[in-house]
PDB file of C-alpha atoms in Angstrom:
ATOM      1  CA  UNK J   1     174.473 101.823 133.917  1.00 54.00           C
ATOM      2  CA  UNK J   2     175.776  98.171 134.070  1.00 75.00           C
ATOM      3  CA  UNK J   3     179.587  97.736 133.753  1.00 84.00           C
ATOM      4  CA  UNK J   4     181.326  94.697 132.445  1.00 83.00           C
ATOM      5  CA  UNK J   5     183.905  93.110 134.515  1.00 81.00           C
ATOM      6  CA  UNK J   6     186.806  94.205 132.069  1.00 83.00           C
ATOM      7  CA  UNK J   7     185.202  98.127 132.063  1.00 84.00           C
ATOM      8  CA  UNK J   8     185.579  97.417 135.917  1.00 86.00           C
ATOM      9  CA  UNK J   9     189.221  95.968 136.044  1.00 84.00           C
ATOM     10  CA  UNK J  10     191.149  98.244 137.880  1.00 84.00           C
ATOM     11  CA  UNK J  11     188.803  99.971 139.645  1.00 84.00           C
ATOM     12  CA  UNK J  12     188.542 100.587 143.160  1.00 86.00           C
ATOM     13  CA  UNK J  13     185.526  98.201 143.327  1.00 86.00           C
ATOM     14  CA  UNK J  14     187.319  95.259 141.608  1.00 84.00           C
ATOM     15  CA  UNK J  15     190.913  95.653 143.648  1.00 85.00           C
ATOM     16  CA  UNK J  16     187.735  95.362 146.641  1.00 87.00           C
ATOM     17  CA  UNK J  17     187.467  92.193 145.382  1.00 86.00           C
ATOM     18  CA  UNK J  18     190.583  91.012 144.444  1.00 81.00           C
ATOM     19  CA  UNK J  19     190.186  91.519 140.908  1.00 81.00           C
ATOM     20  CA  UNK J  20     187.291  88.454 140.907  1.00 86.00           C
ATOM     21  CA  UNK J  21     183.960  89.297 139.030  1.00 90.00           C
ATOM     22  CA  UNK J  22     183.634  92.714 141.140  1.00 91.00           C
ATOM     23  CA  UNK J  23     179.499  93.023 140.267  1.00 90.00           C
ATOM     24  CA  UNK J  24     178.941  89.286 141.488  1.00 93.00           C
ATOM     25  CA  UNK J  25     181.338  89.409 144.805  1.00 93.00           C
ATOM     26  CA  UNK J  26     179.786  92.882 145.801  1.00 93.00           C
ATOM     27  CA  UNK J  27     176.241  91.028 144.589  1.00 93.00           C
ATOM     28  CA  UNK J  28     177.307  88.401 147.510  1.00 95.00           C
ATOM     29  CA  UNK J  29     178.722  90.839 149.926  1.00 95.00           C
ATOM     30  CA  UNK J  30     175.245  92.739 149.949  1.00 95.00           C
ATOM     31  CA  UNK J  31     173.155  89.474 149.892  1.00 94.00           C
ATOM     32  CA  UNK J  32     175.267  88.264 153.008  1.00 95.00           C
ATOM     33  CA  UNK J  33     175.106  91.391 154.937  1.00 95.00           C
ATOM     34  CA  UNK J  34     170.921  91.300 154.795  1.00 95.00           C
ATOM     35  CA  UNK J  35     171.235  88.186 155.562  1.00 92.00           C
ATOM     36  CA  UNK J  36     173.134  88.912 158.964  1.00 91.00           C
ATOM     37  CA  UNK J  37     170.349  91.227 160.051  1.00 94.00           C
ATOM     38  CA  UNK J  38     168.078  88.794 162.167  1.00 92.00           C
ATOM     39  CA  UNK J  39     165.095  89.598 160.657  1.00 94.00           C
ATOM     40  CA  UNK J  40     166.477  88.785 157.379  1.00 95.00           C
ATOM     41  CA  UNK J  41     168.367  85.002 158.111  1.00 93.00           C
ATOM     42  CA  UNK J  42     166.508  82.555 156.445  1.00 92.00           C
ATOM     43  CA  UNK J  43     169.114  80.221 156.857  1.00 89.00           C
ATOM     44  CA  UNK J  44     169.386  80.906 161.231  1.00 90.00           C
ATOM     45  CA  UNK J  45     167.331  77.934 161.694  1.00 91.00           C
ATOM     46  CA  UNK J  46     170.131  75.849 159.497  1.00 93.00           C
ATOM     47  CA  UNK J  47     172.729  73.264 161.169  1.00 95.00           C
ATOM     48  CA  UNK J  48     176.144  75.319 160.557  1.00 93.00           C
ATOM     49  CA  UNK J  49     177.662  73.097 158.739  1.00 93.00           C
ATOM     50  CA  UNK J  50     175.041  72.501 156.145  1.00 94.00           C
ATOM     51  CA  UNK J  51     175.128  76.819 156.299  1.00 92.00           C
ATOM     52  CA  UNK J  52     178.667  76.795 155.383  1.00 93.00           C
ATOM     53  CA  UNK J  53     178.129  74.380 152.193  1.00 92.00           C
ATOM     54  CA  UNK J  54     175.271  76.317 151.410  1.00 92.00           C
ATOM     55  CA  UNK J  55     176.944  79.753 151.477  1.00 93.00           C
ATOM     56  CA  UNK J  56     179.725  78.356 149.600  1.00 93.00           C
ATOM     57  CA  UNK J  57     177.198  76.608 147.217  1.00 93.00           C
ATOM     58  CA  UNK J  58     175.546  80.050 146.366  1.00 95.00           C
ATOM     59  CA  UNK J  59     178.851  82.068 146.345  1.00 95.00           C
ATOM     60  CA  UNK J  60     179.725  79.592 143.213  1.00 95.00           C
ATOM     61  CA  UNK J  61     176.543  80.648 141.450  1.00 95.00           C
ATOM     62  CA  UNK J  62     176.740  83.800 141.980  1.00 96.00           C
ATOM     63  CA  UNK J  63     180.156  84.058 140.244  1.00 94.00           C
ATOM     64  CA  UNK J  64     179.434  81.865 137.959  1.00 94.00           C
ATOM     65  CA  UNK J  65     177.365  84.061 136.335  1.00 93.00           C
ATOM     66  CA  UNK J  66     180.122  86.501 135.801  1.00 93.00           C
ATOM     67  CA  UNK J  67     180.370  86.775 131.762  1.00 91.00           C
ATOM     68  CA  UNK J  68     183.822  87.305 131.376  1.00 89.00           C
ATOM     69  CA  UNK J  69     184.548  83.523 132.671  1.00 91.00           C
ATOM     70  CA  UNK J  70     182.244  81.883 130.441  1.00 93.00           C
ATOM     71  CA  UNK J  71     184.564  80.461 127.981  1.00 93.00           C
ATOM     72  CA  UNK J  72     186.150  78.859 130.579  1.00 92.00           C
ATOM     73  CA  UNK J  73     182.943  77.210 132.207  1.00 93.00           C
ATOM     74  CA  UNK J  74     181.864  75.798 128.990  1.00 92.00           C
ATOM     75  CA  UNK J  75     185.081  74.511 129.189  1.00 91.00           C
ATOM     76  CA  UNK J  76     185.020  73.130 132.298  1.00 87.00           C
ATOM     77  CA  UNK J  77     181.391  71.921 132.155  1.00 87.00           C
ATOM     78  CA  UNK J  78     181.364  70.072 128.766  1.00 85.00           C
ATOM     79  CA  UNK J  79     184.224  67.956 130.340  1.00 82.00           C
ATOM     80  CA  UNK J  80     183.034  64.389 130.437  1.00 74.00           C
ATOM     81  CA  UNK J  81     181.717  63.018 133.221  1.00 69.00           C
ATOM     82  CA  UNK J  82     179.714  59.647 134.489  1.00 61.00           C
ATOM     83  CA  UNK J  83     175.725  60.094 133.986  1.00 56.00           C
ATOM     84  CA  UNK J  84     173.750  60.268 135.552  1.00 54.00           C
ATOM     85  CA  UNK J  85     175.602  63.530 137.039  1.00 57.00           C
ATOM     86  CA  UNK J  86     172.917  63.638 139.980  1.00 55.00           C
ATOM     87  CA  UNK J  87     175.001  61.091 140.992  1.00 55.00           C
ATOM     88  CA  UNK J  88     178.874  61.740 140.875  1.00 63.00           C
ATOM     89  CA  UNK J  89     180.904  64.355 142.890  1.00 75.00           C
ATOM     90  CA  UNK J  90     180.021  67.048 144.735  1.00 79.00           C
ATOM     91  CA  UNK J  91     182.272  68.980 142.555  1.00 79.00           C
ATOM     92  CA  UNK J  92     180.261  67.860 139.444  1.00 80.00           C
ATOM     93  CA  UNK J  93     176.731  68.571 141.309  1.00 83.00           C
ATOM     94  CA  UNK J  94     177.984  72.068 141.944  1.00 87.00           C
ATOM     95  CA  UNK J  95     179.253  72.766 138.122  1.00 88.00           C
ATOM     96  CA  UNK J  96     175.858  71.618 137.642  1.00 88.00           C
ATOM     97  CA  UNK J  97     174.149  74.071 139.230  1.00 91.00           C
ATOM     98  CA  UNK J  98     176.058  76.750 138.238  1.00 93.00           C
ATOM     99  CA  UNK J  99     175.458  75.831 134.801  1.00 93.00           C
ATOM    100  CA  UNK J 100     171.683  75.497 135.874  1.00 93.00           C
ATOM    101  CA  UNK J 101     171.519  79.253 137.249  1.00 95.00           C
ATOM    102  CA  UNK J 102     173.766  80.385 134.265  1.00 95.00           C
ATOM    103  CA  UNK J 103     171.197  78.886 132.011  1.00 94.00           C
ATOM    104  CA  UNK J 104     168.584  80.955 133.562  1.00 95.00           C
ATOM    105  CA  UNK J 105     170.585  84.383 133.578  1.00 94.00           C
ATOM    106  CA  UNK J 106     170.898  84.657 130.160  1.00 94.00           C
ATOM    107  CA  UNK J 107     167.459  83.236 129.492  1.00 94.00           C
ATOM    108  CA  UNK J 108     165.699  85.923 128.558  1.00 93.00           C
ATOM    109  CA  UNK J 109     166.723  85.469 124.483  1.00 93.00           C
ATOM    110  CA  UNK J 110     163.937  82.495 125.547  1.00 94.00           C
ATOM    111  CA  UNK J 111     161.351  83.907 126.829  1.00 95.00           C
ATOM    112  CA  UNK J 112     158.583  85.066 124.844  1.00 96.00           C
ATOM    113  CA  UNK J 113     159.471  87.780 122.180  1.00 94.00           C
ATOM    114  CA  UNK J 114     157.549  90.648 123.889  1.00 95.00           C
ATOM    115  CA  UNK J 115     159.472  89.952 126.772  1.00 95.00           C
ATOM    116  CA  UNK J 116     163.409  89.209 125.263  1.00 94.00           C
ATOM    117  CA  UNK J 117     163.116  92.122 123.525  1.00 92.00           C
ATOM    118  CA  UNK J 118     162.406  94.420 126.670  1.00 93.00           C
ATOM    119  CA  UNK J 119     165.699  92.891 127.871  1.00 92.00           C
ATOM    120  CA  UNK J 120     167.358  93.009 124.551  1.00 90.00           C
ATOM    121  CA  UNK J 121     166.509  97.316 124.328  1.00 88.00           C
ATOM    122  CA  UNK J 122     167.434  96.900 128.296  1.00 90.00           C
ATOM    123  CA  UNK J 123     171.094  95.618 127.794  1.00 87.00           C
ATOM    124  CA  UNK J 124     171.605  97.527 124.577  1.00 85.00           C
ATOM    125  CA  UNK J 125     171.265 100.400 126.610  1.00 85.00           C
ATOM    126  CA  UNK J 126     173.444  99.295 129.085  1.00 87.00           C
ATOM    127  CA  UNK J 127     176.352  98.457 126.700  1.00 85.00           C
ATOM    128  CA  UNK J 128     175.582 102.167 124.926  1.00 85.00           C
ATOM    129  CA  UNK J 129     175.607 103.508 127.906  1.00 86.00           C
ATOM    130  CA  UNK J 130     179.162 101.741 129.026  1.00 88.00           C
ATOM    131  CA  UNK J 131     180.563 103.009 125.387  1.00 87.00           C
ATOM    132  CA  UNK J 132     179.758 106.659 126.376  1.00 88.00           C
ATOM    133  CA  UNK J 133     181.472 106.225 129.669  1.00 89.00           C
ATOM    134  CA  UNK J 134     184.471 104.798 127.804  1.00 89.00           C
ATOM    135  CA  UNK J 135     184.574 107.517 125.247  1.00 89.00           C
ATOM    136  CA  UNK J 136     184.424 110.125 127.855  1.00 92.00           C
ATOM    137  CA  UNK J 137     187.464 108.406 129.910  1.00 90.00           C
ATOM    138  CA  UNK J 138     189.453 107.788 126.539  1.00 91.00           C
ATOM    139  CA  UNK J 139     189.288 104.050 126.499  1.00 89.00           C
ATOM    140  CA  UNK J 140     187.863 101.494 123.694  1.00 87.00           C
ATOM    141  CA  UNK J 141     185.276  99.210 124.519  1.00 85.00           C
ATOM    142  CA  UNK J 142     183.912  96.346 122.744  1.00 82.00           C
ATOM    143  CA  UNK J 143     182.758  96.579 119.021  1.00 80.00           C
ATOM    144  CA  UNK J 144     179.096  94.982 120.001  1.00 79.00           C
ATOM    145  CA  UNK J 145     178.864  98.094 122.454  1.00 80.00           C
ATOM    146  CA  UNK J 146     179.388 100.822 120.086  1.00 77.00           C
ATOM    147  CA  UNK J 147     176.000 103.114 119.622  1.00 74.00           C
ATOM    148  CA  UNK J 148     174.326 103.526 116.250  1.00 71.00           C
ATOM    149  CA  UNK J 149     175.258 106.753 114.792  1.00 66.00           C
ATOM    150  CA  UNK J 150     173.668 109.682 116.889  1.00 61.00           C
ATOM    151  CA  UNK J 151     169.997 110.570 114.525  1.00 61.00           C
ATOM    152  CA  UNK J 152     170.154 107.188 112.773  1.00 62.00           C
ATOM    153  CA  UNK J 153     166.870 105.358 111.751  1.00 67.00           C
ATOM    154  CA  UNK J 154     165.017 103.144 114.084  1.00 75.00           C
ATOM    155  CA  UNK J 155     165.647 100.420 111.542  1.00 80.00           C
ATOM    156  CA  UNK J 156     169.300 100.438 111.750  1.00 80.00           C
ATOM    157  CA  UNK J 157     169.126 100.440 115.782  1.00 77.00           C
ATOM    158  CA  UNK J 158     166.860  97.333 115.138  1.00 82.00           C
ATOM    159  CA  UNK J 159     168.937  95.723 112.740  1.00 85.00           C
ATOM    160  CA  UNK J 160     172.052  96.422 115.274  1.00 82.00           C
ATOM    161  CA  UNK J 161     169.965  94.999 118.208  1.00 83.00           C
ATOM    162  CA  UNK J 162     169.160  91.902 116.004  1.00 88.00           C
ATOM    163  CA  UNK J 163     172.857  91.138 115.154  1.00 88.00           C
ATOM    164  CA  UNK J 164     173.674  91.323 119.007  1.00 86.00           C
ATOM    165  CA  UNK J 165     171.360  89.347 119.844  1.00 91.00           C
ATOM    166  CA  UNK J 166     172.167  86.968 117.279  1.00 93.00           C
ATOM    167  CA  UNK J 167     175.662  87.029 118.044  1.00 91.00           C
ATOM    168  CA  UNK J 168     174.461  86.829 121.944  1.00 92.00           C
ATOM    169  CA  UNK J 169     172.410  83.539 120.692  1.00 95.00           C
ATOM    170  CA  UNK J 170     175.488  82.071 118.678  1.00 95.00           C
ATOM    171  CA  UNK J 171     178.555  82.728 121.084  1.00 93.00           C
ATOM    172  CA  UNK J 172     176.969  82.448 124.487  1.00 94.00           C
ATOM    173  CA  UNK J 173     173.465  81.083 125.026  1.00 95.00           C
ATOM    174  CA  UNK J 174     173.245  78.247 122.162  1.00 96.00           C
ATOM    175  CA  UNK J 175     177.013  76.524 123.423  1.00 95.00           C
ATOM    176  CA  UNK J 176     175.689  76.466 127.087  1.00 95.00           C
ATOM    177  CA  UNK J 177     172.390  75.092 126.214  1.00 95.00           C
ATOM    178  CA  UNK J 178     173.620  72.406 123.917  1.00 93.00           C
ATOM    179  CA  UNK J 179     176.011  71.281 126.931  1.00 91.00           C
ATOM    180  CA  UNK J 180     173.068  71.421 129.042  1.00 90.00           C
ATOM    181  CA  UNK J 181     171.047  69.217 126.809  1.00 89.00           C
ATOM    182  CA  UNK J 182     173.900  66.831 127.109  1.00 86.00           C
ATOM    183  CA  UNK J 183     174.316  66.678 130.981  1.00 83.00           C
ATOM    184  CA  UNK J 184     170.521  66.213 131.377  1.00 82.00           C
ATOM    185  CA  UNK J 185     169.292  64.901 128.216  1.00 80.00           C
ATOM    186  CA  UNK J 186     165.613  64.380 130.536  1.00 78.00           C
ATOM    187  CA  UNK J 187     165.487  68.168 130.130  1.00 74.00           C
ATOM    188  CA  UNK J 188     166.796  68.935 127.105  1.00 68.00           C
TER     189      UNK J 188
END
């Protein structure tokens, strides 16, 4: 089961990582740590410096796909800045591509309906299954999470899949896109 960062607040795992987007810094831990095995460096033929701003380049990636922050980097991305943006600060270049790689994460709404709606049943699930663990512990979780009645009609679970993804559409994927389409208007 996938946890949210607020389900995970708290927890053992997020005081880990200082209460910062727990799934993405142990995400980054793990990558790192295969990455140290020698057989696994990609990056051991790689001046250290360029390393460094590398690592730190995908460590802000990484978390940037953490979901409960994504108010705040539509916020911080929609900020104006000089275009083109290829050409500005390296602070700009990497809001850039954590924007790019946030774009892709929540892509799948996207893709082709056969396969958005594999990963719309797949996150349903998730969130269902994050409700359950929530009832059992005694503690609310988000309204979008809540199961369809237990023995309910395949149409209803439809229809409740359809409004999240709608809503999924609205509040999340459509604002980053259309900021997107502004930074690089070549892409849009």
């Amino acid at each position: 089961v996938g946890l949210t960062a607020d389900f995970l607040g708290g927890t053992a795992l997020d005081l880990l990582y200082n209460e910062r987007s727990p799934m993405e810094s142990h995400h980054l831990t793990t990558t790192f740590r295969i990455l140290g095995h020698p057989k696994c460096n990609v990056l051991a033929g790689v001046a250290q410096a360029d390393r460094k701003a590398l690592r730190s380049s995908i460590v802000a990636c990484v978390l940037g796909t953490d979901m409960s922050r994504h108010a705040q980097f539509l916020t911080d991305f929609a900020a104006p800045s000089e275009l083109p943006i290829l050409t500005t600060s390296d602070d700009e270049r990497e809001l850039l591509m954590v924007g790019i790689i946030k774009a892709a994460d929540i892509a799948n709404v996207c893709r082709p309906f056969d396969v958005a709606m594999k990963w719309a049943v797949a996150i349903q699930s998730e969130w269902f299954g994050q409700a359950e663990l929530c009832a059992s512990l005694g503690r609310a979780c988000a309204p979008f999470m809540k199961p369809v009645a237990q023995g309910a009609a395949s149409a209803e679970q439809d229809l409740a899949r359809a409004r999240g993804q709608i809503g999924f559409i609205d509040g999340m994927v459509a604002p980053l896109y259309h900021v997107m389409a502004q930074k690089l208007p070549a892409a849009a």
